[in-house]
Coordinates of C-alpha atoms and ligand atoms in Angstrom, one line a residue:
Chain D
X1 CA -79.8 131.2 -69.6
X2 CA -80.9 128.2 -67.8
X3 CA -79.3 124.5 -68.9
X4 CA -80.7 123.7 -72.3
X5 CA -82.7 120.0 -72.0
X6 CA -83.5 117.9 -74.7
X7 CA -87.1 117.5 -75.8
X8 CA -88.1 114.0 -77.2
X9 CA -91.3 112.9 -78.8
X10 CA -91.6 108.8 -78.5
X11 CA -94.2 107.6 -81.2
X12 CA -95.3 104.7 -82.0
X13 CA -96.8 104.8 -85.3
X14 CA -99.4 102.1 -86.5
X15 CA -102.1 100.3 -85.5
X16 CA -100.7 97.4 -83.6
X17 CA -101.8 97.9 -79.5
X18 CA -98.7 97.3 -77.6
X19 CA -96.8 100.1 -76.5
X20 CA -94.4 98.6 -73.7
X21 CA -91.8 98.9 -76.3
X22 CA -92.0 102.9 -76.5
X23 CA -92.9 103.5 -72.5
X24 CA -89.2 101.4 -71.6
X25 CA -87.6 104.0 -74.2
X26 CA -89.5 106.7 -72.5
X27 CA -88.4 105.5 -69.6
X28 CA -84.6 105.4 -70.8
X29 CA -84.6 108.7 -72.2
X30 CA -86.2 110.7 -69.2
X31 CA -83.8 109.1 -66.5
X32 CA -81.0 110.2 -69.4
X33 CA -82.3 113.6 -68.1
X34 CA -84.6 114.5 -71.3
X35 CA -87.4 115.9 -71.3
X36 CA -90.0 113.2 -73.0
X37 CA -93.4 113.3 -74.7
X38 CA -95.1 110.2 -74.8
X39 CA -97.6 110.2 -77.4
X40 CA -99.5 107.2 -77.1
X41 CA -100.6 104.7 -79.4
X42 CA -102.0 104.6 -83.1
X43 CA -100.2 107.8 -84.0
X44 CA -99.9 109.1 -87.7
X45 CA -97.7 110.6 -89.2
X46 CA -99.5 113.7 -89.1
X47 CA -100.1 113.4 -85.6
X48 CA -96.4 112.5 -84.9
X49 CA -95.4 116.0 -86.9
X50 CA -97.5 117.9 -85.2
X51 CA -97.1 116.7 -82.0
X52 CA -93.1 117.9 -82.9
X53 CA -94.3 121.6 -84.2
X54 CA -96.4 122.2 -80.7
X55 CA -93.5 121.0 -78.5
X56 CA -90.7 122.4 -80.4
X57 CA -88.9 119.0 -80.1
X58 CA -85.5 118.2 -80.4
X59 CA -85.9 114.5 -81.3
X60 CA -88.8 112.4 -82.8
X61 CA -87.7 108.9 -81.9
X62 CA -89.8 106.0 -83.6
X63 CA -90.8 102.8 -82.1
X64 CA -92.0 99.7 -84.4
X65 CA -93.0 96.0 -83.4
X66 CA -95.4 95.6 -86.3
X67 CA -93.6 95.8 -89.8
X68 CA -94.8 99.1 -90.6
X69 CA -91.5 100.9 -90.5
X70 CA -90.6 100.5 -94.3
X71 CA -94.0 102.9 -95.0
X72 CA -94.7 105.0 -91.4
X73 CA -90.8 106.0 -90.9
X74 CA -90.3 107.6 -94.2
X75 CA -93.7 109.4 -93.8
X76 CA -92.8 110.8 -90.5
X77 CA -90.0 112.2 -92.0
X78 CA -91.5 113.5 -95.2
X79 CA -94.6 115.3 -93.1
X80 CA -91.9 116.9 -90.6
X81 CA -90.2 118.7 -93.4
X82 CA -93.4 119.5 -94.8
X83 CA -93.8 121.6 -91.6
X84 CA -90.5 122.9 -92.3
X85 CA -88.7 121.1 -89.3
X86 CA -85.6 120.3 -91.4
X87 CA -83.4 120.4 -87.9
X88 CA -85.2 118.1 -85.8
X89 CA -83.3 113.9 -85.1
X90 CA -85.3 111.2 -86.7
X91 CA -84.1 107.8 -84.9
X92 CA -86.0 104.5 -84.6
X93 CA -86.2 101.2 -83.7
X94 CA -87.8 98.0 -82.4
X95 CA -88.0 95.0 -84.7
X96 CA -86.5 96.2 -88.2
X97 CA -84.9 93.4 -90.6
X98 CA -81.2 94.9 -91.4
X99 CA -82.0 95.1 -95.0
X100 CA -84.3 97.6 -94.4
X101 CA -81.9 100.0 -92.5
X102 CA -79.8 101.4 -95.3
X103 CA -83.3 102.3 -97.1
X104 CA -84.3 103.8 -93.9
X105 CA -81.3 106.2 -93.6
X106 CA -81.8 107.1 -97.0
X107 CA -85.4 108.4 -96.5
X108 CA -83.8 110.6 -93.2
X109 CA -83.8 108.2 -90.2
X110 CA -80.5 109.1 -88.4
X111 CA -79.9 105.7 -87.1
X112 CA -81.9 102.4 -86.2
X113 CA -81.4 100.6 -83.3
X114 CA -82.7 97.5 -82.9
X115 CA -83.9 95.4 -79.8
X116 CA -80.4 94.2 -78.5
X117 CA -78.8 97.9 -78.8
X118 CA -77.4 98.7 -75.1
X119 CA -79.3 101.7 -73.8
X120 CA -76.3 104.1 -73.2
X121 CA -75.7 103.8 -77.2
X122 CA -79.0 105.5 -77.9
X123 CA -78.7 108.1 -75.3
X124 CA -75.5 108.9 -76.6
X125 CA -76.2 108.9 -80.0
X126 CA -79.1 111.7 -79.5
X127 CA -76.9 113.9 -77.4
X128 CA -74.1 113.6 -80.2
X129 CA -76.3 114.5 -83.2
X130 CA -79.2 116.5 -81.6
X131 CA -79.7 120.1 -83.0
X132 CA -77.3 123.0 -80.5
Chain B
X1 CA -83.9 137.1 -93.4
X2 CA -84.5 136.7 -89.7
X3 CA -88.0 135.9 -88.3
X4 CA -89.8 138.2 -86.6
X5 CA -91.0 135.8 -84.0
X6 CA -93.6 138.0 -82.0
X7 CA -95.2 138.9 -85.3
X8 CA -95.3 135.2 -86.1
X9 CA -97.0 134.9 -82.7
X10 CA -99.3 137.3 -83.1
X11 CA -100.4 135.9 -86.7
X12 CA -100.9 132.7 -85.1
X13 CA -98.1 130.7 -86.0
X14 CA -97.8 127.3 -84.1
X15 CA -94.5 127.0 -85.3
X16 CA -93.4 130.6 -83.4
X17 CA -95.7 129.9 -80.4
X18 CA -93.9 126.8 -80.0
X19 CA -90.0 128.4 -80.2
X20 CA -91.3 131.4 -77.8
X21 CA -92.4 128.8 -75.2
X22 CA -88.8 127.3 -75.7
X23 CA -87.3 130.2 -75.2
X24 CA -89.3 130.8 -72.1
X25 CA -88.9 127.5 -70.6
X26 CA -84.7 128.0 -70.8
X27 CA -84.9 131.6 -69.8
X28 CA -83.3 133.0 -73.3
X29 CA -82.8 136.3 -73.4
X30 CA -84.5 136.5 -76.9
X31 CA -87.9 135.6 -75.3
X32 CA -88.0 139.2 -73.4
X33 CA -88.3 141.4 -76.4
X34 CA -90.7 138.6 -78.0
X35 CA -93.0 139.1 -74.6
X36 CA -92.9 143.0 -74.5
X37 CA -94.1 143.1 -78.1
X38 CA -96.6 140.4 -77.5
X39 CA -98.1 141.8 -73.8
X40 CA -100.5 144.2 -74.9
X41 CA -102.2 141.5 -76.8
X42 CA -102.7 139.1 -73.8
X43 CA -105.4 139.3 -71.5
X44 CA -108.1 138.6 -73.7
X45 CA -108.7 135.0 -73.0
X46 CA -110.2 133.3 -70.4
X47 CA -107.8 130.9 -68.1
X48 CA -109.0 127.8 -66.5
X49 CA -107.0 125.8 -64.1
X50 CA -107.3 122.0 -64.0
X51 CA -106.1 120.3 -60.7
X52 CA -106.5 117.5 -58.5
X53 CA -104.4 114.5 -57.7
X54 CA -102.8 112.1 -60.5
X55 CA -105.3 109.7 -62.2
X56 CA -107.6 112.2 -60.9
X57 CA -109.0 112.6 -65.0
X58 CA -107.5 116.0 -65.1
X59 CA -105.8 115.0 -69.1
X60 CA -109.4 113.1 -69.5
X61 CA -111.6 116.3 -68.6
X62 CA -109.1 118.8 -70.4
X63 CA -109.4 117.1 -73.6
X64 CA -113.5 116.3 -73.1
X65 CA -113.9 120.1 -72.3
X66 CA -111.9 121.3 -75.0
X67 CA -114.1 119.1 -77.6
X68 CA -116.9 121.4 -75.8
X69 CA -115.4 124.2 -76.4
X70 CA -114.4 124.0 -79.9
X71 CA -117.7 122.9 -80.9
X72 CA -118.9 126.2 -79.6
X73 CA -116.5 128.0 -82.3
X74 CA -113.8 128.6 -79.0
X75 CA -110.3 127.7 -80.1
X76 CA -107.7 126.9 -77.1
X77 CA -104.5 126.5 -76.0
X78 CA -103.4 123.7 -73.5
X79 CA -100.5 123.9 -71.3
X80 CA -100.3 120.4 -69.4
X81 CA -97.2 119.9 -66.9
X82 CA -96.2 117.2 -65.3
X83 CA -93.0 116.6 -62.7
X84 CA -89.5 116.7 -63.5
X85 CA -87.5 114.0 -61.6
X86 CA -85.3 115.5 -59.0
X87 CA -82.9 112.8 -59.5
X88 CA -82.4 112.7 -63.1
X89 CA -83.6 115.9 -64.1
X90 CA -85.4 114.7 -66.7
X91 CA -89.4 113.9 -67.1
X92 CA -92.4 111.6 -68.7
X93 CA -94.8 114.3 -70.2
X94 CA -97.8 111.5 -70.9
X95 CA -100.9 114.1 -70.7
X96 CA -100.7 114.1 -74.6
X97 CA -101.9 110.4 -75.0
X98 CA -105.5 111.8 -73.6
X99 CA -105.3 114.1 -76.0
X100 CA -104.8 112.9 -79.4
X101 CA -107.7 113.5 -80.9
X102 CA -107.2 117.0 -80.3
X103 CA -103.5 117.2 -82.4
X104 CA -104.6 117.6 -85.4
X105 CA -107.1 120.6 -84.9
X106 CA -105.8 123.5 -85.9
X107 CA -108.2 125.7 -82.9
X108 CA -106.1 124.0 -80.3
X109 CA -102.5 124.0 -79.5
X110 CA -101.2 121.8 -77.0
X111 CA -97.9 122.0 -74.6
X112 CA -96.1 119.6 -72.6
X113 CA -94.1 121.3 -69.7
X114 CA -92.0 119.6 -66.9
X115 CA -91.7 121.8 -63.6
X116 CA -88.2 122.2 -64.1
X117 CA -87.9 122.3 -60.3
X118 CA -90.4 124.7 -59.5
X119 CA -92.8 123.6 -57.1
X120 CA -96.6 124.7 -56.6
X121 CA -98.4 122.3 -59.5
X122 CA -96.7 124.4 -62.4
X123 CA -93.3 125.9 -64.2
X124 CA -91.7 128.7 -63.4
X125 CA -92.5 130.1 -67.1
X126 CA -96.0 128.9 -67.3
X127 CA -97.7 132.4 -66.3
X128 CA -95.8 133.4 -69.5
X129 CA -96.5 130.3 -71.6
X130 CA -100.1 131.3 -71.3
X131 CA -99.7 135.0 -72.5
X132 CA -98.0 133.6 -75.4
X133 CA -101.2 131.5 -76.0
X134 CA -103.5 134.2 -75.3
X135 CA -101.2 136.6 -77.9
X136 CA -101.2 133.9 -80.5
X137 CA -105.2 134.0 -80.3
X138 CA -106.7 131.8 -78.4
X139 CA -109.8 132.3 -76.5
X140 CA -109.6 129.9 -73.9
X141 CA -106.3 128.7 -72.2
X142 CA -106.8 125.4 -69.8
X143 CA -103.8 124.6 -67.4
X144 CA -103.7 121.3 -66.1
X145 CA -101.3 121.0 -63.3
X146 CA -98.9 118.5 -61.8
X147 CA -101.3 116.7 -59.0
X148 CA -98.8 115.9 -57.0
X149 CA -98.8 117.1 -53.1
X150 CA -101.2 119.7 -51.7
X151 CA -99.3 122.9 -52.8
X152 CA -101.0 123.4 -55.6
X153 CA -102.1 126.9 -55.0
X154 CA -99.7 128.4 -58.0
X155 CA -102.6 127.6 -60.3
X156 CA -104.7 129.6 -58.7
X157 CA -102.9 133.3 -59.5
X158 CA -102.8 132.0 -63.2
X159 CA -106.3 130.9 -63.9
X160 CA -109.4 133.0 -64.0
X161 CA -111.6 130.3 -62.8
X162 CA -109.8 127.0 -60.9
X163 CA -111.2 123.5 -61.1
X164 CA -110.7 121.0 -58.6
X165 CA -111.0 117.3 -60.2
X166 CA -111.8 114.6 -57.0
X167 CA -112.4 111.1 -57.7
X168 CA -113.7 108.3 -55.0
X169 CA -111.5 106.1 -53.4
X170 CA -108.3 108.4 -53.9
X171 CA -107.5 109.2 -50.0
X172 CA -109.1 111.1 -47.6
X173 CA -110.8 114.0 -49.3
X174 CA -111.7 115.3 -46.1
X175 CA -107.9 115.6 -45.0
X176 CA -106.9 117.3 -48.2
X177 CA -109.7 120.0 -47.1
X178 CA -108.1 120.3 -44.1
X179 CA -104.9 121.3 -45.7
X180 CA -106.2 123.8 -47.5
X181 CA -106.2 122.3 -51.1
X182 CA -109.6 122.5 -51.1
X183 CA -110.0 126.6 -50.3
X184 CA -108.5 126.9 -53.8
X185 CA -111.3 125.9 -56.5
X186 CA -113.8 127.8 -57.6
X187 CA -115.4 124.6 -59.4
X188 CA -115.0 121.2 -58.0
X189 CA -115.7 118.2 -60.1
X190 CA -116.6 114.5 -58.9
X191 CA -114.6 112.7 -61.5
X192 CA -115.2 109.1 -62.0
X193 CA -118.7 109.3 -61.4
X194 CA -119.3 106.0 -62.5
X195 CA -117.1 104.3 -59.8
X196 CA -118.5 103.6 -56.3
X197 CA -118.1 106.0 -54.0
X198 CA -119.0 109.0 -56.1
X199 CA -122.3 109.8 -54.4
X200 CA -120.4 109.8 -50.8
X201 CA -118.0 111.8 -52.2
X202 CA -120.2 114.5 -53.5
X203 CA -122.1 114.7 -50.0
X204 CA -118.8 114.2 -48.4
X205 CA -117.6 117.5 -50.1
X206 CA -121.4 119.6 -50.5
X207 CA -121.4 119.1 -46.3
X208 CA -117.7 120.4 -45.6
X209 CA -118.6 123.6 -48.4
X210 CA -121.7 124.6 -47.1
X211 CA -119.7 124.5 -43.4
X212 CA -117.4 126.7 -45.1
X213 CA -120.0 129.1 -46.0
X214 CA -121.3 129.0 -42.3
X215 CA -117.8 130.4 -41.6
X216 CA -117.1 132.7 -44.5
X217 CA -120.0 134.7 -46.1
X218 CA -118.9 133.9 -49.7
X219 CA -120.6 135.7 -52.4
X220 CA -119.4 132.5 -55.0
X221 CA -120.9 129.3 -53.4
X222 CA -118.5 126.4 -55.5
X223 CA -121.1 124.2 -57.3
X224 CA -119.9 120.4 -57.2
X225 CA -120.6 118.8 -60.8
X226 CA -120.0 115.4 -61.2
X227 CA -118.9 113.9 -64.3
X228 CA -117.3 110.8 -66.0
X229 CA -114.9 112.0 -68.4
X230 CA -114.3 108.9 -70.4
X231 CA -118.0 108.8 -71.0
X232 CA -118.3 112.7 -71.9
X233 CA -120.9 112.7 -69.0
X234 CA -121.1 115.8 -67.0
X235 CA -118.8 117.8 -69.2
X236 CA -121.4 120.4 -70.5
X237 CA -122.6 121.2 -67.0
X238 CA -118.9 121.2 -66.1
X239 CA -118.5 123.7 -68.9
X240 CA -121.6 125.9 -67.8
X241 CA -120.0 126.0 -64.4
X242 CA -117.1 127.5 -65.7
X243 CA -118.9 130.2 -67.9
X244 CA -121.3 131.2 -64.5
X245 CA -118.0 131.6 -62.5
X246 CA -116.8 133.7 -65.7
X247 CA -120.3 135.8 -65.8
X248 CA -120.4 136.5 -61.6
X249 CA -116.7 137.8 -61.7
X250 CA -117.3 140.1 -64.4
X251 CA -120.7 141.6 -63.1
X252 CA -119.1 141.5 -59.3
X253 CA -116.1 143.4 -60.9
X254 CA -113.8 140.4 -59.1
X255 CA -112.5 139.3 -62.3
X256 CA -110.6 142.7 -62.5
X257 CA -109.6 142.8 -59.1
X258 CA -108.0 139.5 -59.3
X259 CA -106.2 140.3 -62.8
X260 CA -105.1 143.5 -61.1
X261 CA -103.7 141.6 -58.4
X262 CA -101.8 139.2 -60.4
X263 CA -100.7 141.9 -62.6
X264 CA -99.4 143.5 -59.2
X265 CA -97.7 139.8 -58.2
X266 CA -96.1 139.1 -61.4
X267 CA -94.5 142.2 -61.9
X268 CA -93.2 142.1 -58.7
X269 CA -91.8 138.8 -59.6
X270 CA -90.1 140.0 -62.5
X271 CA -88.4 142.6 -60.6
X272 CA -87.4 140.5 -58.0
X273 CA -85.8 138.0 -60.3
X274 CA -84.3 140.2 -62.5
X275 CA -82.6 142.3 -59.4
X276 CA -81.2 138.5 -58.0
X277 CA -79.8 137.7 -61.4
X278 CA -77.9 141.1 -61.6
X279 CA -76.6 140.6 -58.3
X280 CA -76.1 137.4 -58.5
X281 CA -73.4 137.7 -61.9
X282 CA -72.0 140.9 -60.4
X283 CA -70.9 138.8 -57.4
X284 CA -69.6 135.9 -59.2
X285 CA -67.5 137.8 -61.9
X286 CA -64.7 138.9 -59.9
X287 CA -64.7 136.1 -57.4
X288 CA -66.1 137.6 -54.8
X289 CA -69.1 135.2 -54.2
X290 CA -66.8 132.9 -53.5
X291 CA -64.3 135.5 -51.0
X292 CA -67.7 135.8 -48.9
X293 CA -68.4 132.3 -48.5
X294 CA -64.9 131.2 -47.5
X295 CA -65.0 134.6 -45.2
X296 CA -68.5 133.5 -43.7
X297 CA -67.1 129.6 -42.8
X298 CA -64.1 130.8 -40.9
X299 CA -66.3 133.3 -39.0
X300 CA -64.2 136.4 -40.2
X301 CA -67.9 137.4 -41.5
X302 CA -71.8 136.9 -40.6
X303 CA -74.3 136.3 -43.9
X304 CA -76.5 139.1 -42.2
X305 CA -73.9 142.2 -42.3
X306 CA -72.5 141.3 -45.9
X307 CA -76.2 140.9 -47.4
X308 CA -77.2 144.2 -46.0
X309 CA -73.6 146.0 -47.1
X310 CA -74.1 144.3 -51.0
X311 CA -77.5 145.3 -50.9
X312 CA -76.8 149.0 -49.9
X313 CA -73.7 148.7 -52.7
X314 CA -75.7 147.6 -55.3
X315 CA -79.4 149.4 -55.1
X316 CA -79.6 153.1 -54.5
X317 CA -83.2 154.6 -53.9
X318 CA -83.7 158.0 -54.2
X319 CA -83.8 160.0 -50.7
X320 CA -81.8 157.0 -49.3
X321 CA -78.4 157.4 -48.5
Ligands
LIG1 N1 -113.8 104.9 -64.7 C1 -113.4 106.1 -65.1 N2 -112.1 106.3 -65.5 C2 -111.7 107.5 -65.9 C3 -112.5 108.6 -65.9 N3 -111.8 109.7 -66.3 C4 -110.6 109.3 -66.5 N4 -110.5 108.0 -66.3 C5 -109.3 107.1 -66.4 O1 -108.4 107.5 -65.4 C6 -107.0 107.3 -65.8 C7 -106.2 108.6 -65.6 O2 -106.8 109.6 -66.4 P1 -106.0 110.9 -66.7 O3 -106.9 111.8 -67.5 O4 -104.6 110.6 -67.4 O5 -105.7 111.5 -65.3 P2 -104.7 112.7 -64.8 O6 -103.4 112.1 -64.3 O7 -105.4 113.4 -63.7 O8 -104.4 113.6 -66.0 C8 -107.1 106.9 -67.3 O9 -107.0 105.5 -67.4 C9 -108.5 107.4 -67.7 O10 -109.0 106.6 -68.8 C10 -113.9 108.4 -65.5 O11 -114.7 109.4 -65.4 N5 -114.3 107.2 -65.1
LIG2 MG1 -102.6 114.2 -66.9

């Protein structure tokens, strides 16, 4: 069997146009050796899910700039399991007020990082908790 | 209760397309039941290849055709590959963003591959990939390949009919004719239509084809269609293109010669890897791989005598000795 690679699906969900945020992750991720799907802007939830289903992702990782987390990241979440993808790694970030994190969690968001987070901590964070 | 993924596949479950592409893409041994179930329902879709350099419009022109398609009752299945970074091993699978539209449409499925280190425009499972498609139920399956280099000839034994996307003021179209990228397509497609430089282009390409033909008695002559893919313009003439191709390999009977020859190749294939892998863990299970090397560096062997002596160990044909 050849070396298993992680599959990642960077979304940014919402309707604000700047996605510089979620191509540096992309970025991050793919020279971290995984194998990454860059979705674009203006994503729904929907979209975001599906997008998952087709690739048979690993990780769905969440990028926000716009305030939108609090309603978008628990959706994500909520239409993923509605697909019956109960196994795949929810993580965000971008700019998220702590207060909202614990909230976050709650809803199935494995961790938040936000804009200071050192690189190597996301990277590692996926490999430890991503699906064998 | 375990799944029952070809069945899955067959019933036209995204979710179990999706894991038997997985499955093919790390070479898991569960795929090769899945695909001996699933082969006799593949073959029954039409495959069009999508190529030409990066920027070139390929994601653009896929997603613009398939809109075509669809709206002529046609579902389809996309595989789209991009490069995987020989340093870091990992990849930026973007063709998706061109595509959104299309994620939500139940008649299409879409797949993101990286090449995984295979070289010729595609992934080593991507002949596979597409059978899964075709199994799952789709009638047409578009390939869009890498675009990067001039190898991108794999494309070619996959698809039914091959489209080569050219855009003005990417390089020297003529010296990518020269290096035989060009012989490949059945279709080409003057992309960017709406830049300057298009109409030289499409001379540019009609004078080298119809030296070609002066050559080569041909009994397709390629039509050139140009098109602007962010405008939809050109795309249902690119479309009819593809369908003539279709209609003069089926009545020519070349269609069936060139699945037979592919059928021919990729069994081959299979063979051929299956035989190295077998080898392969037989010689590095009792150490011996590494006994050969260390014999071949201090001369005490040649590479030549000990492949021929392994081979004749490990394959016996009848009426050979
Ligand atoms: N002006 C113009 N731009 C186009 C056309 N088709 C695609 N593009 C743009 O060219 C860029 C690359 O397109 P894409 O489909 O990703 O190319 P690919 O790399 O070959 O898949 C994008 O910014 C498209 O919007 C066209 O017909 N005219
Ligand atoms: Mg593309």
């Amino acid at each position: 069997m050849a070396e298993k690679k992680i599959k990642i699906i960077v979304a940014k969900p919402g309707l604000d146009g700047h996605d510089r945020g979620a191509k540096l992750l992309s970025r991050i991720f793919a020279e971290a050796g995984m194998e990454v799907v860059y979705t674009g802007l203006r994503q729904t939830p929907e979209m975001i899910a599906e997008t998952a289903l087709q690739e048979d992702a690993d990780v769905v990782g969440l990028s926000s700039l716009s305030g939108v987390h609090n309603y978008f990241f628990p959706m994500v979440v909520k239409t993923l399991k509605g697909k019956g993808l109960d196994d795949v790694l929810i993580v965000g970030g971008g700019i998220i007020p702590k207060e909202d994190i614990p909230d976050l969690k709650k809803a199935g968001i494995a961790e938040i990082f936000g804009p200071g987070t050192k690189t190597d901590e996301i990277v590692d964070f996926i490999k430890k908790n991503v699906r064998s | 209760m375990t799944i029952d993924y070809a069945e899955e596949v067959l019933k036209g479950s995204p979710r179990a397309v999706a894991r038997v592409i997985t499955w093919l893409e790390n070479d898991d041994e569960r795929a090769k039941a899945c695909m001996e179930k699933l082969y006799p329902h593949t073959g029954n879709s039409y495959v069009v290849g999508i190529t030409g350099a990066p920027g070139a419009g390929k994601s653009s022109l896929t997603d613009k055709l398939t809109h075509h398609f669809r709206s002529n009752g046609l579902t389809v299945g996309i595989v789209a590959v991009d490069p995987t970074s020989p340093f870091t091993g990992g990849a930026i699978l973007g063709d998706r963003v061109r595509m959104s539209e299309l994620t939500n449409d139940p008649g299409v499925f879409i797949r993101s591959m990286a090449t995984r280190g295979f070289l010729g425009g595609l992934s080593q499972a991507t002949g596979n990939v597409v059978k899964v498609m075709q199994a799952s139920g789709k009638d047409i399956i578009l390939i869009e390949t890498v675009g990067v280099g001039q190898d991108e000839v794999e494309v070619m034994r996959i698809a039914d009919t091959t489209c080569l996307i050219l855009v003005p003021g990417l390089g020297d179209v003529i010296q990518s004719m020269k290096a035989g990228v060009m012989e490949i397509a059945d279709i080409y497609a003057i992309n960017k239509s709406d830049l300057p430089g298009a109409h030289q282009l499409c001379a540019e390409v009609t004078n080298r084809l119809s030296q070609d033909s002066y050559f080569k008695k041909k009994a397709w002559t390629p039509p050139i269609i140009q098109t602007v893919a962010t405008e939809d313009i050109g795309i249902s003439e690119l479309l009819d293109s593809i369908t003539s191709h279709r209609n003069h390999q089926v009545e020519t009977g070349s269609l069936l010669e060139k699945r037979r020859e592919r059928t021919r190749q990729e069994t081959l294939q299979m063979i051929h890897y299956e035989l190295f892998r077998i080898i392969k863990k037989h010689l590095s299970e009792n150490g011996r791989m590494d006994k050969m090397i260390e014999a071949i560096l201090s001369n005490k062997e040649n590479p030549y005598s000990l492949m021929e002596q392994i081979v004749s160990e490990c394959i016996r044909l009848p009426g050979k000795s």
